[in-house]
Amino acid sequence: MILTVTLNTALDVTYRVRSLRPHASHRVSEVTERPGGKGLNVARVLAALGYEVTVTGFAGGTTGDAVRERLTATPRLTDALVPVTGPTRRTVAVVDELTGDTTQFNEPGPVVDPARWSAFQEAYEGLVGRADAVALCGSLPPGVPVGAYAGLVRTARAAGVPVLLDTAGEALRRGVAARPDVITPNADELAELTGSHEPSRATQDARRRGARAVVATLGPDGLVAVTPEGRWRAVPPARVRGNPTGAGDSVAAALLAGLVDRLPWPDRLSRAVALSAATVLAPAAGEFDATAYRDLLGRVTVTGEVTAARPAATW
């Protein structure tokens, strides 16, 4: 079982309009609603790939009820979300059909009091011991300590369970110091963490800060990775147009799947790039175009070098 943690779950609402214009009224051609938040997107992709997944985090109010109701329809996915008093947030993505660009609006999320945070930590400790891998994903809701992910990383490591961290800002800086097995920042998050805008240099710097492996997502330009085994660059065969929301979450899903399958790093990165591009072609986050994924998988280019023998440990 793979465990994904989404402390700030969401109901993702996607609007499609012909052309998005400031200060104008728009006719929406299509509306979709899906369970959201990075960890839930990761979980839904993993479940679609055939892996057993458990999701935890917080859910509350009528929005939280809507998220949980939709999760029940997902095969191979177990809901272990912890109730919270305030309503789960919504995120609204507006897709401009003319340009393919997406504009995102993210609500802050419910306030989590100390009692609810303690209840979550107790539930998390019980789940980690049964997991093959853990993903800690997304922003922190109000009230959760900024060092929360660092503590959750340490709990997973104490249980001998590899952990992937996908967050940003101060939560990422503190989380990296707890030595997660892999982090997956995008270019802006990586630059904020390290102060460097050069991906190869920045990934190495981030690894020196504590992460065992760093996989930087570069949007349509693919991935750069520094791991205990070597350094690689993975790029898609061509740029794809669509909704990029959730593409980074699919990278995390692919890396977790590669871990469970004990694949070498170049194969994990090839999966990650293909799955990310196939997600851009899907209508909503947490989904991917399966036909495109199979087509892209054999055409991803991975270059780099092995700098150490593959270790006995899974990462």
Coordinates of N, CA and C in Angstrom, one line a residue, residues 106-258:
N106 N -6.8 29.5 -5.6 CA -6.7 28.6 -4.5 C -7.2 29.2 -3.2
E107 N -8.2 28.6 -2.6 CA -8.6 29.1 -1.2 C -7.6 28.6 -0.2
P108 N -7.7 29.2 1.0 CA -6.6 28.9 2.0 C -6.8 27.6 2.7
G109 N -8.1 27.1 2.9 CA -8.3 25.9 3.7 C -8.8 26.2 5.1
P110 N -9.3 25.2 5.8 CA -9.8 25.3 7.2 C -8.7 25.5 8.2
V111 N -9.1 26.1 9.3 CA -8.1 26.2 10.4 C -8.1 24.9 11.2
V112 N -6.9 24.4 11.4 CA -6.7 23.1 12.1 C -6.2 23.5 13.6
D113 N -7.0 23.1 14.6 CA -6.6 23.4 15.9 C -5.7 22.4 16.5
P114 N -5.0 22.6 17.6 CA -4.0 21.6 18.1 C -4.6 20.2 18.4
A115 N -5.9 20.2 18.8 CA -6.5 18.9 19.1 C -6.6 18.1 17.8
R116 N -7.0 18.7 16.7 CA -7.2 18.0 15.4 C -5.8 17.6 14.9
W117 N -4.8 18.5 15.1 CA -3.5 18.1 14.6 C -2.9 16.9 15.3
S118 N -3.2 16.8 16.6 CA -2.7 15.7 17.4 C -3.5 14.4 16.9
A119 N -4.8 14.5 16.6 CA -5.5 13.4 16.1 C -5.0 12.9 14.8
F120 N -4.6 13.9 13.9 CA -4.0 13.4 12.7 C -2.7 12.7 12.9
Q121 N -1.8 13.2 13.7 CA -0.5 12.6 13.9 C -0.7 11.2 14.4
E122 N -1.6 11.0 15.3 CA -1.9 9.6 15.8 C -2.3 8.7 14.7
A123 N -3.3 9.2 13.8 CA -3.7 8.4 12.7 C -2.6 8.1 11.7
Y124 N -1.8 9.1 11.5 CA -0.7 8.9 10.5 C 0.3 7.9 11.0
E125 N 0.7 7.9 12.3 CA 1.6 6.9 12.8 C 1.1 5.5 12.6
G126 N -0.3 5.3 12.8 CA -0.8 4.0 12.6 C -0.8 3.5 11.1
L127 N -0.9 4.5 10.2 CA -0.9 4.2 8.8 C 0.4 3.9 8.2
V128 N 1.4 4.7 8.7 CA 2.8 4.6 8.1 C 3.3 3.2 8.2
G129 N 3.1 2.5 9.3 CA 3.7 1.2 9.6 C 3.2 0.2 8.6
R130 N 2.1 0.4 7.9 CA 1.5 -0.5 6.9 C 1.8 -0.1 5.5
A131 N 2.6 1.0 5.3 CA 2.8 1.5 4.0 C 4.1 1.0 3.4
D132 N 4.2 0.9 2.0 CA 5.4 0.6 1.3 C 6.2 1.9 1.0
A133 N 5.4 3.0 0.9 CA 6.0 4.3 0.7 C 5.0 5.4 1.1
V134 N 5.5 6.6 1.3 CA 4.7 7.7 1.8 C 5.0 8.9 0.9
A135 N 3.9 9.6 0.5 CA 4.0 10.9 -0.1 C 3.4 12.0 0.7
L136 N 4.2 13.0 1.0 CA 3.7 14.2 1.8 C 3.6 15.3 0.8
C137 N 2.3 15.8 0.6 CA 2.1 16.7 -0.6 C 1.3 17.9 -0.3
G138 N 1.7 19.1 -0.8 CA 0.9 20.2 -0.9 C 1.2 21.2 0.2
S139 N 0.3 22.2 0.3 CA 0.4 23.3 1.2 C -0.1 22.9 2.6
L140 N 0.2 23.7 3.6 CA -0.3 23.5 5.0 C -1.5 24.4 5.2
P141 N -2.6 23.8 5.8 CA -3.7 24.6 6.1 C -3.4 25.5 7.3
P142 N -4.2 26.6 7.5 CA -3.9 27.4 8.7 C -4.0 26.7 10.0
G143 N -3.1 27.0 10.9 CA -3.1 26.3 12.2 C -2.1 25.2 12.3
V144 N -1.7 24.6 11.2 CA -0.7 23.5 11.2 C 0.7 24.1 11.3
P145 N 1.5 23.5 12.2 CA 2.9 24.1 12.3 C 3.7 24.1 11.0
V146 N 4.5 25.1 10.8 CA 5.2 25.2 9.6 C 6.3 24.1 9.5
G147 N 6.7 23.5 10.6 CA 7.6 22.4 10.6 C 6.9 21.0 10.6
A148 N 5.6 21.0 10.2 CA 4.8 19.8 10.2 C 5.4 18.7 9.4
Y149 N 5.8 19.0 8.1 CA 6.3 18.0 7.2 C 7.6 17.4 7.7
A150 N 8.4 18.2 8.4 CA 9.7 17.7 8.9 C 9.4 16.6 9.9
G151 N 8.4 16.8 10.8 CA 8.0 15.8 11.8 C 7.5 14.6 11.1
L152 N 6.6 14.7 10.1 CA 6.1 13.6 9.4 C 7.1 12.8 8.6
V153 N 8.1 13.5 8.1 CA 9.3 12.8 7.5 C 10.0 11.9 8.5
R154 N 10.3 12.5 9.6 CA 11.0 11.7 10.7 C 10.2 10.5 11.1
T155 N 8.9 10.6 11.2 CA 8.1 9.5 11.6 C 8.2 8.4 10.6
A156 N 8.1 8.7 9.3 CA 8.2 7.7 8.3 C 9.6 7.1 8.3
R157 N 10.7 7.9 8.5 CA 12.0 7.3 8.5 C 12.2 6.4 9.7
A158 N 11.6 6.8 10.8 CA 11.8 5.9 12.0 C 11.1 4.6 11.8
A159 N 10.1 4.6 10.9 CA 9.4 3.3 10.6 C 10.0 2.5 9.5
G160 N 11.1 3.1 8.9 CA 11.8 2.4 7.8 C 11.0 2.5 6.5
V161 N 10.2 3.5 6.4 CA 9.4 3.7 5.2 C 9.9 4.9 4.3
P162 N 10.2 4.7 3.1 CA 10.7 5.8 2.2 C 9.6 6.8 2.1
V163 N 10.1 8.1 2.0 CA 9.1 9.2 2.0 C 9.5 10.2 0.9
L164 N 8.5 10.6 0.1 CA 8.6 11.7 -0.9 C 7.9 12.9 -0.4
L165 N 8.6 14.1 -0.5 CA 8.1 15.3 -0.1 C 7.9 16.3 -1.2
D166 N 6.6 16.8 -1.4 CA 6.3 17.7 -2.5 C 5.6 18.9 -1.9
T167 N 6.3 19.9 -1.5 CA 5.7 21.1 -1.0 C 6.6 22.3 -1.4
A168 N 6.4 23.5 -0.7 CA 7.2 24.7 -1.2 C 7.4 25.5 0.0
G169 N 8.3 26.6 -0.2 CA 8.5 27.6 0.8 C 9.2 27.1 2.1
E170 N 8.8 27.7 3.2 CA 9.4 27.3 4.5 C 9.1 25.9 4.9
A171 N 7.9 25.4 4.5 CA 7.6 24.0 4.8 C 8.6 23.0 4.1
L172 N 9.0 23.4 2.8 CA 10.0 22.6 2.1 C 11.3 22.7 2.8
R173 N 11.7 24.0 3.1 CA 13.1 24.2 3.7 C 13.2 23.3 5.0
R174 N 12.2 23.4 5.8 CA 12.3 22.6 7.1 C 12.2 21.1 6.8
G175 N 11.4 20.7 5.8 CA 11.2 19.3 5.5 C 12.5 18.7 5.0
V176 N 13.2 19.4 4.1 CA 14.4 18.9 3.5 C 15.4 18.6 4.6
A177 N 15.5 19.4 5.7 CA 16.4 19.2 6.8 C 16.2 17.9 7.5
A178 N 14.9 17.4 7.4 CA 14.6 16.1 8.1 C 15.0 14.9 7.2
R179 N 15.6 15.1 6.0 CA 16.2 14.1 5.2 C 15.2 13.2 4.5
P180 N 14.2 13.7 3.8 CA 13.3 12.9 3.0 C 14.1 12.1 1.9
D181 N 13.5 11.0 1.5 CA 14.2 10.2 0.4 C 14.2 10.9 -0.9
V182 N 13.2 11.7 -1.2 CA 13.1 12.4 -2.5 C 12.2 13.6 -2.3
I183 N 12.6 14.7 -3.0 CA 11.8 15.9 -3.1 C 11.6 16.2 -4.6
T184 N 10.4 16.8 -4.9 CA 10.1 17.1 -6.3 C 9.6 18.5 -6.5
P185 N 10.5 19.5 -6.3 CA 10.1 20.9 -6.5 C 10.1 21.2 -8.0
N186 N 9.3 22.3 -8.3 CA 9.3 22.8 -9.6 C 10.5 23.8 -9.7
A187 N 10.7 24.5 -10.8 CA 11.8 25.4 -11.0 C 11.8 26.5 -10.0
D188 N 10.6 27.1 -9.8 CA 10.5 28.3 -8.9 C 10.7 27.8 -7.4
E189 N 10.1 26.7 -7.1 CA 10.3 26.2 -5.7 C 11.8 25.9 -5.4
L190 N 12.4 25.3 -6.4 CA 13.9 24.9 -6.3 C 14.7 26.2 -6.1
A191 N 14.4 27.2 -6.9 CA 15.2 28.5 -6.8 C 15.0 29.1 -5.5
E192 N 13.7 29.1 -5.0 CA 13.5 29.7 -3.7 C 14.2 29.0 -2.6
L193 N 14.3 27.7 -2.7 CA 15.0 26.9 -1.7 C 16.5 27.1 -1.7
T194 N 17.1 27.2 -2.9 CA 18.6 27.2 -3.0 C 19.1 28.6 -3.4
G195 N 18.3 29.5 -3.9 CA 18.8 30.7 -4.4 C 19.5 30.7 -5.8
S196 N 19.4 29.5 -6.4 CA 20.0 29.3 -7.8 C 18.9 29.1 -8.8
H197 N 19.0 29.7 -10.0 CA 18.0 29.5 -11.0 C 18.6 28.6 -12.1
E198 N 19.7 28.0 -11.9 CA 20.3 27.0 -12.8 C 20.0 25.6 -12.3
P199 N 19.1 24.8 -13.0 CA 18.5 23.6 -12.4 C 19.6 22.6 -12.0
S200 N 20.6 22.4 -12.8 CA 21.6 21.3 -12.4 C 22.3 21.7 -11.1
R201 N 22.7 22.9 -11.0 CA 23.4 23.4 -9.8 C 22.4 23.4 -8.6
A202 N 21.2 23.8 -8.8 CA 20.2 23.9 -7.7 C 19.8 22.5 -7.2
T203 N 19.7 21.6 -8.1 CA 19.3 20.2 -7.6 C 20.4 19.6 -6.7
Q204 N 21.7 19.9 -7.1 CA 22.8 19.4 -6.2 C 22.8 20.1 -4.9
D205 N 22.6 21.4 -4.9 CA 22.5 22.2 -3.7 C 21.4 21.6 -2.8
A206 N 20.2 21.4 -3.3 CA 19.1 20.9 -2.6 C 19.4 19.5 -1.9
R207 N 20.2 18.7 -2.7 CA 20.5 17.4 -2.1 C 21.5 17.6 -0.9
R208 N 22.4 18.5 -1.0 CA 23.3 18.8 0.1 C 22.6 19.2 1.3
R209 N 21.4 19.8 1.1 CA 20.6 20.3 2.3 C 19.9 19.2 3.0
G210 N 19.9 18.0 2.5 CA 19.3 16.9 3.2 C 18.6 15.8 2.4
A211 N 18.0 16.2 1.3 CA 17.2 15.2 0.5 C 18.1 14.2 -0.1
R212 N 17.7 12.9 0.0 CA 18.5 11.9 -0.6 C 18.5 11.9 -2.1
A213 N 17.4 12.3 -2.7 CA 17.3 12.5 -4.2 C 16.4 13.7 -4.4
V214 N 16.8 14.4 -5.5 CA 16.1 15.6 -5.9 C 15.7 15.5 -7.3
V215 N 14.4 15.6 -7.6 CA 13.8 15.5 -9.0 C 13.1 16.8 -9.2
A216 N 13.7 17.7 -10.0 CA 13.2 19.0 -10.3 C 12.3 19.0 -11.6
T217 N 11.1 19.4 -11.4 CA 10.2 19.5 -12.6 C 10.3 20.8 -13.3
L218 N 10.5 20.7 -14.6 CA 10.7 21.9 -15.4 C 9.6 22.1 -16.5
G219 N 8.4 21.7 -16.2 CA 7.3 21.9 -17.1 C 7.5 21.2 -18.4
P220 N 7.3 21.9 -19.5 CA 7.4 21.2 -20.8 C 8.9 20.8 -21.1
D221 N 9.8 21.2 -20.3 CA 11.3 20.9 -20.6 C 11.7 19.6 -19.8
G222 N 10.7 18.9 -19.1 CA 11.0 17.7 -18.5 C 11.5 17.8 -17.1
L223 N 12.5 16.9 -16.8 CA 13.0 16.8 -15.4 C 14.5 16.8 -15.4
V224 N 15.0 17.3 -14.2 CA 16.4 17.1 -13.9 C 16.5 16.4 -12.5
A225 N 17.3 15.4 -12.4 CA 17.4 14.6 -11.2 C 18.8 14.4 -10.7
V226 N 19.0 14.5 -9.4 CA 20.3 14.1 -8.8 C 19.9 13.1 -7.7
T227 N 20.5 11.9 -7.8 CA 20.1 10.8 -6.9 C 21.4 10.2 -6.4
P228 N 21.3 9.2 -5.4 CA 22.5 8.5 -5.0 C 23.2 7.7 -6.1
E229 N 22.5 7.4 -7.1 CA 23.1 6.6 -8.2 C 23.7 7.4 -9.3
G230 N 23.2 8.7 -9.5 CA 23.7 9.5 -10.6 C 22.9 10.7 -10.9
R231 N 23.2 11.4 -12.0 CA 22.5 12.6 -12.4 C 21.9 12.4 -13.8
W232 N 20.7 12.8 -14.0 CA 20.0 12.6 -15.2 C 19.1 13.8 -15.7
R233 N 18.9 13.9 -17.0 CA 17.9 14.8 -17.5 C 17.0 14.0 -18.4
A234 N 15.7 14.2 -18.2 CA 14.6 13.5 -18.9 C 13.7 14.5 -19.6
V235 N 13.5 14.3 -20.9 CA 12.7 15.3 -21.7 C 11.7 14.5 -22.6
P236 N 10.5 15.1 -22.7 CA 9.5 14.5 -23.6 C 9.9 14.7 -25.0
P237 N 9.2 13.9 -25.9 CA 9.6 13.9 -27.3 C 9.1 15.2 -28.0
A238 N 8.1 15.8 -27.4 CA 7.5 17.1 -28.0 C 6.7 17.8 -26.9
R239 N 6.5 19.1 -27.1 CA 5.7 19.8 -26.1 C 4.2 19.5 -26.4
V240 N 3.4 19.4 -25.3 CA 2.0 19.2 -25.4 C 1.2 20.4 -24.9
R241 N 0.1 20.6 -25.4 CA -0.8 21.7 -25.0 C -2.0 21.2 -24.2
G242 N -2.4 21.8 -23.2 CA -3.5 21.4 -22.4 C -3.5 22.0 -21.0
N243 N -4.1 21.3 -20.1 CA -4.2 21.8 -18.7 C -3.1 21.3 -17.9
P244 N -2.1 22.1 -17.5 CA -0.9 21.6 -16.7 C -1.2 21.3 -15.3
T245 N -2.4 21.6 -14.8 CA -2.7 21.4 -13.4 C -2.6 19.9 -13.1
G246 N -1.8 19.5 -12.1 CA -1.7 18.1 -11.7 C -0.5 17.4 -12.4
A247 N 0.1 18.1 -13.3 CA 1.2 17.4 -14.0 C 2.4 17.0 -13.1
G248 N 2.7 18.0 -12.1 CA 3.7 17.7 -11.1 C 3.3 16.5 -10.2
D249 N 2.0 16.4 -9.9 CA 1.5 15.4 -9.1 C 1.7 14.0 -9.7
S250 N 1.5 14.0 -11.1 CA 1.8 12.7 -11.8 C 3.2 12.3 -11.8
V251 N 4.1 13.3 -11.7 CA 5.5 13.0 -11.6 C 5.8 12.3 -10.2
A252 N 5.2 12.8 -9.2 CA 5.3 12.1 -7.9 C 4.7 10.7 -7.9
A253 N 3.6 10.6 -8.5 CA 2.9 9.3 -8.6 C 3.8 8.3 -9.4
A254 N 4.4 8.7 -10.5 CA 5.3 7.8 -11.2 C 6.6 7.4 -10.4
L255 N 7.1 8.4 -9.7 CA 8.3 8.1 -8.9 C 8.0 7.1 -7.8
L256 N 6.8 7.2 -7.2 CA 6.4 6.3 -6.1 C 6.1 4.9 -6.7
A257 N 5.5 4.9 -7.9 CA 5.3 3.6 -8.6 C 6.6 2.9 -8.9
G258 N 7.6 3.7 -9.4 CA 8.9 3.2 -9.7 C 9.6 2.6 -8.5

